[in-house]
Amino acid sequence: MLMEFWCYSLLYWLLALLVIFPPDEVVSAGLTVEGLLGSWLGSQTFGFIHYHIRRTAATLVIHTFLIPGYFVMVVKTHPWVFLYLENRIHPHATLILLLMSLTPVLGAGLLVLYWRQHEWRYHPLSYALRLYAPEHSSSSNAWVTVASNINNEFRRIDKFSTKANSVCRVVATDSWLVKITAYRIRIIHQRDAVLSLESSIANTLPYNSSLDMQQLYIKVLSIKEGIPTFYIKLTSLEYKELERKIVNPVVNARQVVVQQSLSDRFLVAFTETVDMNPPVTVAGDVDMCIGCMEVAANVKLNRRCNTEALDGGGSCVSCYCRPMWCISCLSKWFAARQDQDHPETWLSSKAPCPTCRSTFCMLDVCLIA
C-alpha cells in the first residue's frame, strides 16, 4: 500500500510539472492557461500588456491549486494516510494539512485582488511601466499611456520574437525589450538597456551539422533606477536577429565566441573560392541586386568549367544573363539547391542560374572588376 501511495504521488507531481512547464504537445493541444482562459485573457496582438497582466495573475492562482489538488487526490485514493498521521503524529493532522494546502491559494488570491484594484494599478508590470511615464504626469494611471505605446509596437510585423522554452519568450520591438515568463514580465526601454554577452553553451548534433546550435546567455542591465537586471537566453542564429533590432550594441567583454550559422560559414567559403577566380569586366552600369535590393550586383556567371557533373546534373552551360545578383544572395541560392545533409559537398556541386537556369559551378562565378 505504501508503494502504491508513492506511485500515485509521483504520477501526480509529474502531471503537475506538465501544467507548470507544458511541453509543445500540451501547448498545441490548448491545455494551458492561455488556451483554457483565452476568452478572459483577450487578444495578445491587440492588448499585449493587459493580456500578460491577466495571464500572470491567472497562472499564479491556478498553479497554487496544485497543492490542495494533491491533498484531494490523497483523500480519494489513500485515506488511510491521514488516519495514520492522526494516530501517530497529531489528532488534527488532517485539518492542519488541509489548512496548509489552502494557504498558498488564499495568499495568491489576496495578492491578485490587490493587483486588480483600479484596473491593475498595483500589478508589478504597472509599477515598471510607471517608471517610463512622462515626468510631468502625476496620475497613477500614467502607465496606461506607456502600455498603449508598447501595444502599438507589438502589433508591427517587424518585431523580433523568440521562444526559449514553453514558459519563456523574448520580444524586441523598435523601442522595447521584453522577457516573458510564467509569473513575471521583465521590460526595459532599449535606450536604457545595456546588454552583455555572459557565456555560451554549444549544442552539437554530429549526425546533421546544419542543426548545430549555440546557446548564448545575455545579461540585461538598466541605467534607469528601479528596473531590475535580468537574463535572456538565445541561440546564435537568434542572436544575429536580435542585434539587428536593438539600439545599443551587445557588449562582449568576456570575449565569447559566437558561432556562425551554416549559411554564414558557407558564405565565407563561397567568397574565398570566388576570389580565386579571375574577375570579369562588364560594359555599362550595374543594377542593384534583385535578391536583396541593398547592394549593387557584383558577380557574373562566366563559364570556365568543362567538366561533367558527378551527380548527373550535366556539364556547365554558358550563361548570357547580365549581372543581377550580389555574391551573398548568389551563395544563398547556391546553398539552397544542395544536399542539406551533406554540406561538405556543396563547394564541388553545381546549381542552376537563378535567372535562366543554366548550370554553373564555383569556377564559373566571377567578381565584376
Tab-separated table of C-alpha atoms in Angstrom:
chain	number	residue	atom	x	y	z
A	1	MET	CA	0.000	0.000	0.000
A	2	LEU	CA	2.818	2.385	0.807
A	3	MET	CA	4.430	1.734	-2.562
A	4	GLU	CA	1.116	2.440	-4.281
A	5	PHE	CA	0.848	5.756	-2.385
A	6	TRP	CA	4.296	6.843	-3.564
A	7	CYS	CA	3.489	5.841	-7.144
A	8	TYR	CA	0.306	7.919	-7.092
A	9	SER	CA	2.213	10.848	-5.597
A	10	LEU	CA	4.944	10.622	-8.199
A	11	LEU	CA	2.407	10.434	-11.014
A	12	TYR	CA	0.509	13.460	-9.671
A	13	TRP	CA	3.567	15.685	-9.442
A	14	LEU	CA	4.747	14.593	-12.867
A	15	LEU	CA	1.395	15.759	-14.217
A	16	ALA	CA	1.795	18.945	-12.172
A	17	LEU	CA	5.121	19.586	-13.911
A	18	LEU	CA	3.324	19.287	-17.243
A	19	VAL	CA	0.985	22.037	-16.065
A	20	ILE	CA	3.799	24.306	-14.839
A	21	PHE	CA	6.208	23.569	-17.716
A	22	PRO	CA	3.948	22.403	-20.568
A	23	PRO	CA	5.743	20.696	-23.484
A	24	ASP	CA	4.975	21.625	-27.069
A	25	GLU	CA	2.429	18.812	-27.378
A	26	VAL	CA	0.426	20.158	-24.435
A	27	VAL	CA	0.645	23.716	-25.775
A	28	SER	CA	-0.538	22.666	-29.245
A	29	ALA	CA	-3.472	20.837	-27.664
A	30	GLY	CA	-4.513	24.064	-25.912
A	31	LEU	CA	-4.217	22.564	-22.402
A	32	THR	CA	-2.542	25.642	-20.927
A	33	VAL	CA	-3.656	28.715	-19.011
A	34	GLU	CA	-3.635	30.713	-22.238
A	35	GLY	CA	-5.619	28.073	-24.093
A	36	LEU	CA	-8.222	27.419	-21.401
A	37	LEU	CA	-8.760	31.062	-20.414
A	38	GLY	CA	-8.369	32.607	-23.850
A	39	SER	CA	-11.756	34.343	-23.826
A	40	TRP	CA	-11.000	36.073	-20.500
A	41	LEU	CA	-7.379	36.946	-21.280
A	42	GLY	CA	-8.273	38.637	-24.552
A	43	SER	CA	-6.002	39.129	-27.535
A	44	GLN	CA	-2.254	39.407	-27.135
A	45	THR	CA	-1.989	41.100	-30.516
A	46	PHE	CA	-4.321	43.984	-29.686
A	47	GLY	CA	-3.652	44.275	-25.936
A	48	PHE	CA	-0.200	42.900	-25.216
A	49	ILE	CA	0.333	44.455	-21.772
A	50	HIS	CA	-3.133	43.818	-20.312
A	51	TYR	CA	-3.113	40.298	-21.743
A	52	HIS	CA	0.055	39.396	-19.846
A	53	ILE	CA	-1.083	41.156	-16.684
A	54	ARG	CA	-4.170	38.930	-16.616
A	55	ARG	CA	-2.178	35.874	-17.706
A	56	THR	CA	0.399	36.156	-14.917
A	57	ALA	CA	-2.354	36.612	-12.331
A	58	ALA	CA	-4.331	33.601	-13.603
A	59	THR	CA	-1.206	31.435	-13.846
A	60	LEU	CA	-0.230	32.202	-10.259
A	61	VAL	CA	-3.665	31.262	-8.887
A	62	ILE	CA	-4.078	28.124	-10.992
A	63	HIS	CA	-0.639	26.783	-10.106
A	64	THR	CA	-1.262	27.218	-6.366
A	65	PHE	CA	-4.341	24.982	-6.720
A	66	LEU	CA	-1.997	22.078	-7.459
A	67	ILE	CA	-1.191	21.798	-3.734
A	68	PRO	CA	-4.799	21.308	-2.455
A	69	GLY	CA	-5.323	19.167	-5.556
A	70	TYR	CA	-2.716	16.769	-4.210
A	71	PHE	CA	-4.492	16.765	-0.843
A	72	VAL	CA	-7.780	15.836	-2.530
A	73	MET	CA	-6.071	13.104	-4.551
A	74	VAL	CA	-4.666	11.506	-1.401
A	75	VAL	CA	-8.078	11.718	0.346
A	76	LYS	CA	-9.768	9.976	-2.586
A	77	THR	CA	-7.173	7.259	-3.168
A	78	HIS	CA	-5.374	6.671	0.157
A	79	PRO	CA	-7.456	7.950	3.117
A	80	TRP	CA	-5.519	5.625	5.427
A	81	VAL	CA	-2.567	8.056	5.221
A	82	PHE	CA	-4.466	10.683	7.233
A	83	LEU	CA	-5.691	8.086	9.734
A	84	TYR	CA	-2.090	7.023	10.243
A	85	LEU	CA	-0.975	10.629	10.752
A	86	GLU	CA	-3.789	11.338	13.215
A	87	ASN	CA	-2.938	8.241	15.237
A	88	ARG	CA	0.859	8.645	15.181
A	89	ILE	CA	1.600	12.351	14.706
A	90	HIS	CA	-1.278	14.640	15.746
A	91	PRO	CA	-5.011	14.117	16.241
A	92	HIS	CA	-5.797	17.083	13.982
A	93	ALA	CA	-3.189	16.294	11.329
A	94	THR	CA	-5.779	16.189	8.522
A	95	LEU	CA	-7.148	19.625	9.368
A	96	ILE	CA	-3.661	21.086	9.697
A	97	LEU	CA	-2.595	19.700	6.310
A	98	LEU	CA	-5.781	20.969	4.712
A	99	LEU	CA	-5.188	24.482	6.034
A	100	MET	CA	-1.552	24.356	4.953
A	101	SER	CA	-2.559	23.319	1.413
A	102	LEU	CA	-5.132	26.121	1.175
A	103	THR	CA	-2.775	28.810	2.470
A	104	PRO	CA	-0.946	29.341	-0.877
A	105	VAL	CA	-4.294	29.547	-2.692
A	106	LEU	CA	-5.602	32.121	-0.215
A	107	GLY	CA	-2.371	34.109	-0.393
A	108	ALA	CA	-2.321	34.102	-4.198
A	109	GLY	CA	-5.996	35.069	-4.329
A	110	LEU	CA	-5.489	38.043	-1.996
A	111	LEU	CA	-2.418	39.130	-3.949
A	112	VAL	CA	-4.296	39.050	-7.245
A	113	LEU	CA	-7.199	41.004	-5.706
A	114	TYR	CA	-4.685	43.614	-4.595
A	115	TRP	CA	-3.188	43.776	-8.090
A	116	ARG	CA	-6.681	44.018	-9.596
A	117	GLN	CA	-7.631	47.226	-7.806
A	118	HIS	CA	-8.174	50.278	-10.030
A	119	GLU	CA	-7.668	48.393	-13.307
A	120	TRP	CA	-4.480	46.515	-12.311
A	121	ARG	CA	-2.787	49.632	-10.991
A	122	TYR	CA	-0.786	47.654	-8.405
A	123	HIS	CA	0.466	44.870	-10.641
A	124	PRO	CA	4.314	44.702	-10.774
A	125	LEU	CA	4.239	45.339	-14.516
A	126	SER	CA	2.210	48.515	-13.935
A	127	TYR	CA	4.857	49.735	-11.498
A	128	ALA	CA	7.600	49.060	-14.069
A	129	LEU	CA	5.752	50.960	-16.795
A	130	ARG	CA	5.070	53.863	-14.428
A	131	LEU	CA	8.826	54.490	-14.334
A	132	TYR	CA	8.671	55.299	-18.046
A	133	ALA	CA	5.693	57.625	-17.803
A	134	PRO	CA	6.297	61.296	-18.738
A	135	GLU	CA	7.901	63.240	-15.905
A	136	HIS	CA	5.176	65.895	-15.898
A	137	SER	CA	2.469	63.262	-15.457
A	138	SER	CA	1.349	62.808	-11.850
A	139	SER	CA	-1.526	60.426	-12.467
A	140	SER	CA	-1.198	56.902	-11.053
A	141	ASN	CA	-2.673	55.654	-14.335
A	142	ALA	CA	0.095	57.201	-16.432
A	143	TRP	CA	1.387	53.688	-17.113
A	144	VAL	CA	-1.628	53.102	-19.381
A	145	THR	CA	-0.193	55.514	-21.945
A	146	VAL	CA	3.137	53.662	-21.906
A	147	ALA	CA	1.283	50.349	-22.229
A	148	SER	CA	-0.594	51.696	-25.247
A	149	ASN	CA	2.687	52.589	-26.955
A	150	ILE	CA	4.049	49.098	-26.317
A	151	ASN	CA	0.838	47.540	-27.648
A	152	ASN	CA	1.172	49.549	-30.853
A	153	GLU	CA	4.772	48.468	-31.366
A	154	PHE	CA	3.956	44.810	-30.637
A	155	ARG	CA	1.405	44.806	-33.453
A	156	ARG	CA	4.115	45.604	-36.006
A	157	ILE	CA	5.285	42.657	-38.079
A	158	ASP	CA	8.973	43.598	-37.923
A	159	LYS	CA	9.353	42.859	-34.198
A	160	PHE	CA	11.833	40.220	-33.005
A	161	SER	CA	10.263	37.340	-31.095
A	162	THR	CA	11.714	34.044	-29.974
A	163	LYS	CA	10.650	31.258	-27.635
A	164	ALA	CA	13.374	29.981	-25.303
A	165	ASN	CA	11.036	27.301	-23.908
A	166	SER	CA	7.348	26.747	-23.262
A	167	VAL	CA	7.222	29.328	-20.440
A	168	CYS	CA	9.777	31.914	-21.578
A	169	ARG	CA	9.796	34.268	-24.568
A	170	VAL	CA	11.884	37.251	-25.610
A	171	VAL	CA	10.379	40.071	-27.660
A	172	ALA	CA	12.170	43.121	-29.056
A	173	THR	CA	10.171	45.916	-30.651
A	174	ASP	CA	11.500	49.187	-32.044
A	175	SER	CA	11.823	50.706	-28.555
A	176	TRP	CA	11.344	47.932	-26.000
A	177	LEU	CA	12.972	44.677	-24.898
A	178	VAL	CA	10.647	42.261	-23.089
A	179	LYS	CA	11.215	38.929	-21.341
A	180	ILE	CA	8.013	36.962	-20.743
A	181	THR	CA	7.883	34.180	-18.130
A	182	ALA	CA	5.070	32.338	-16.397
A	183	TYR	CA	4.750	34.724	-13.444
A	184	ARG	CA	6.667	37.834	-14.473
A	185	ILE	CA	7.209	40.270	-17.319
A	186	ARG	CA	10.581	41.998	-17.467
A	187	ILE	CA	10.505	45.098	-19.648
A	188	ILE	CA	13.113	47.724	-20.410
A	189	HIS	CA	13.367	50.608	-22.850
A	190	GLN	CA	16.093	49.970	-25.379
A	191	ARG	CA	17.763	53.337	-24.807
A	192	ASP	CA	18.285	52.340	-21.140
A	193	ALA	CA	19.388	48.756	-21.821
A	194	VAL	CA	22.989	47.578	-21.595
A	195	LEU	CA	23.300	44.052	-22.994
A	196	SER	CA	26.329	41.988	-22.023
A	197	LEU	CA	27.194	38.596	-23.505
A	198	GLU	CA	27.991	36.427	-20.479
A	199	SER	CA	28.552	32.836	-21.634
A	200	SER	CA	27.709	30.239	-24.244
A	201	ILE	CA	26.956	26.527	-24.453
A	202	ALA	CA	27.487	24.626	-27.686
A	203	ASN	CA	24.882	22.012	-28.613
A	204	THR	CA	26.302	19.898	-31.427
A	205	LEU	CA	24.373	17.284	-33.356
A	206	PRO	CA	27.094	15.288	-35.148
A	207	TYR	CA	24.702	13.498	-37.494
A	208	ASN	CA	23.500	16.767	-39.015
A	209	SER	CA	25.871	19.715	-38.924
A	210	SER	CA	23.174	22.010	-40.308
A	211	LEU	CA	21.390	21.751	-36.938
A	212	ASP	CA	24.402	22.735	-34.823
A	213	MET	CA	23.354	25.329	-32.303
A	214	GLN	CA	24.968	27.530	-29.682
A	215	GLN	CA	23.078	28.785	-26.643
A	216	LEU	CA	24.055	32.312	-25.576
A	217	TYR	CA	23.309	33.883	-22.200
A	218	ILE	CA	22.912	37.665	-22.228
A	219	LYS	CA	22.717	39.905	-19.184
A	220	VAL	CA	20.396	42.898	-19.497
A	221	LEU	CA	21.120	45.822	-17.186
A	222	SER	CA	19.297	49.125	-16.944
A	223	ILE	CA	20.837	52.536	-16.461
A	224	LYS	CA	17.453	53.669	-15.144
A	225	GLU	CA	16.837	53.134	-11.434
A	226	GLY	CA	14.068	50.749	-10.441
A	227	ILE	CA	14.422	48.342	-13.380
A	228	PRO	CA	15.965	45.064	-12.165
A	229	THR	CA	18.643	43.154	-14.061
A	230	PHE	CA	17.552	40.017	-15.907
A	231	TYR	CA	18.997	37.406	-18.251
A	232	ILE	CA	17.854	36.151	-21.635
A	233	LYS	CA	18.881	33.004	-23.497
A	234	LEU	CA	19.140	32.864	-27.283
A	235	THR	CA	20.635	30.663	-29.947
A	236	SER	CA	23.444	32.029	-32.093
A	237	LEU	CA	21.007	32.414	-35.014
A	238	GLU	CA	18.526	34.379	-32.900
A	239	TYR	CA	21.373	36.486	-31.521
A	240	LYS	CA	22.137	37.796	-35.010
A	241	GLU	CA	18.486	38.762	-35.476
A	242	LEU	CA	18.371	40.476	-32.078
A	243	GLU	CA	21.473	42.510	-32.902
A	244	ARG	CA	19.711	43.957	-35.927
A	245	LYS	CA	16.729	45.005	-33.807
A	246	ILE	CA	18.263	46.509	-30.676
A	247	VAL	CA	19.594	50.056	-30.444
A	248	ASN	CA	22.714	49.624	-28.294
A	249	PRO	CA	25.349	47.074	-29.362
A	250	VAL	CA	25.868	43.958	-27.241
A	251	VAL	CA	28.968	44.222	-25.028
A	252	ASN	CA	31.237	41.177	-25.341
A	253	ALA	CA	33.743	41.917	-22.570
A	254	ARG	CA	34.235	38.209	-21.866
A	255	GLN	CA	35.274	37.596	-25.482
A	256	VAL	CA	32.622	34.913	-26.016
A	257	VAL	CA	32.985	33.410	-29.486
A	258	VAL	CA	29.642	33.414	-31.300
A	259	GLN	CA	29.472	30.581	-33.784
A	260	GLN	CA	28.330	31.391	-37.280
A	261	SER	CA	25.373	29.632	-38.844
A	262	LEU	CA	25.926	27.116	-41.618
A	263	SER	CA	24.848	29.661	-44.250
A	264	ASP	CA	27.255	32.274	-42.841
A	265	ARG	CA	30.138	29.794	-42.878
A	266	PHE	CA	29.321	28.784	-46.432
A	267	LEU	CA	29.209	32.444	-47.488
A	268	VAL	CA	32.787	32.849	-46.223
A	269	ALA	CA	33.949	29.726	-48.090
A	270	PHE	CA	31.963	30.749	-51.186
A	271	THR	CA	33.527	34.227	-51.186
A	272	GLU	CA	37.057	32.874	-50.682
A	273	THR	CA	36.615	30.472	-53.607
A	274	VAL	CA	35.180	33.135	-55.911
A	275	ASP	CA	38.076	35.476	-55.039
A	276	MET	CA	40.430	32.952	-56.651
A	277	ASN	CA	38.559	33.157	-59.977
A	278	PRO	CA	39.639	35.831	-62.475
A	279	PRO	CA	37.400	38.934	-62.411
A	280	VAL	CA	35.360	39.992	-65.421
A	281	THR	CA	34.641	43.379	-66.921
A	282	VAL	CA	31.070	44.434	-67.666
A	283	ALA	CA	30.137	47.241	-70.031
A	284	GLY	CA	27.653	49.805	-68.798
A	285	ASP	CA	26.168	50.433	-65.373
A	286	VAL	CA	25.378	47.596	-62.969
A	287	ASP	CA	21.903	47.364	-61.451
A	288	MET	CA	21.077	46.702	-57.821
A	289	CYS	CA	20.914	43.063	-56.700
A	290	ILE	CA	17.355	41.839	-57.267
A	291	GLY	CA	17.698	39.458	-54.319
A	292	CYS	CA	18.287	41.963	-51.522
A	293	MET	CA	17.985	45.353	-53.285
A	294	GLU	CA	20.613	46.651	-50.842
A	295	VAL	CA	23.897	46.470	-52.797
A	296	ALA	CA	24.866	46.540	-56.444
A	297	ALA	CA	25.188	43.248	-58.320
A	298	ASN	CA	28.856	42.274	-58.120
A	299	VAL	CA	29.127	38.793	-59.669
A	300	LYS	CA	28.610	37.350	-63.151
A	301	LEU	CA	28.480	33.755	-64.380
A	302	ASN	CA	31.299	33.220	-66.868
A	303	ARG	CA	31.712	29.618	-67.998
A	304	ARG	CA	35.208	28.345	-67.251
A	305	CYS	CA	34.466	24.720	-66.417
A	306	ASN	CA	34.123	21.891	-68.988
A	307	THR	CA	33.862	19.041	-66.524
A	308	GLU	CA	30.834	16.742	-66.399
A	309	ALA	CA	28.939	16.798	-63.126
A	310	LEU	CA	29.461	13.731	-60.987
A	311	ASP	CA	25.872	13.750	-59.757
A	312	GLY	CA	24.376	13.541	-63.214
A	313	GLY	CA	23.483	17.209	-63.364
A	314	GLY	CA	25.220	17.681	-66.725
A	315	SER	CA	28.090	19.946	-67.691
A	316	CYS	CA	28.221	23.662	-67.040
A	317	VAL	CA	26.386	25.833	-69.570
A	318	SER	CA	27.315	29.310	-70.756
A	319	CYS	CA	25.160	31.988	-69.149
A	320	TYR	CA	24.458	35.229	-71.015
A	321	CYS	CA	22.457	36.964	-68.279
A	322	ARG	CA	23.501	40.450	-67.282
A	323	PRO	CA	24.729	40.798	-63.658
A	324	MET	CA	21.670	40.807	-61.403
A	325	TRP	CA	22.872	39.255	-58.117
A	326	CYS	CA	25.338	40.035	-55.341
A	327	ILE	CA	27.685	37.378	-54.048
A	328	SER	CA	25.766	36.990	-50.772
A	329	CYS	CA	22.419	36.313	-52.447
A	330	LEU	CA	24.017	34.020	-55.020
A	331	SER	CA	25.674	31.975	-52.268
A	332	LYS	CA	22.304	31.549	-50.520
A	333	TRP	CA	20.740	30.473	-53.823
A	334	PHE	CA	23.583	28.023	-54.440
A	335	ALA	CA	23.384	26.557	-50.902
A	336	ALA	CA	19.592	26.175	-51.039
A	337	ARG	CA	19.897	23.851	-54.053
A	338	GLN	CA	22.397	21.459	-52.469
A	339	ASP	CA	22.001	18.350	-50.329
A	340	GLN	CA	21.337	19.821	-46.878
A	341	ASP	CA	22.530	16.647	-45.154
A	342	HIS	CA	25.975	16.813	-46.775
A	343	PRO	CA	27.276	20.399	-46.669
A	344	GLU	CA	30.821	19.136	-47.218
A	345	THR	CA	29.934	18.545	-50.897
A	346	TRP	CA	28.492	21.982	-51.621
A	347	LEU	CA	31.612	23.656	-53.000
A	348	SER	CA	32.135	20.845	-55.518
A	349	SER	CA	28.493	20.778	-56.634
A	350	LYS	CA	26.523	22.666	-59.272
A	351	ALA	CA	23.375	24.771	-59.330
A	352	PRO	CA	21.118	26.401	-61.945
A	353	CYS	CA	21.421	30.105	-62.684
A	354	PRO	CA	18.695	31.908	-60.688
A	355	THR	CA	17.669	33.804	-63.839
A	356	CYS	CA	18.000	31.467	-66.863
A	357	ARG	CA	18.585	28.107	-65.108
A	358	SER	CA	21.910	27.465	-66.889
A	359	THR	CA	24.018	25.021	-64.886
A	360	PHE	CA	27.115	26.522	-63.262
A	361	CYS	CA	29.752	25.571	-60.697
A	362	MET	CA	32.046	27.526	-58.405
A	363	LEU	CA	34.652	28.040	-61.144
A	364	ASP	CA	32.086	29.955	-63.206
A	365	VAL	CA	31.297	32.595	-60.569
A	366	CYS	CA	33.432	35.707	-61.183
A	367	LEU	CA	33.539	39.045	-59.439
A	368	ILE	CA	32.946	42.143	-61.524
A	369	ALA	CA	36.115	44.211	-61.841
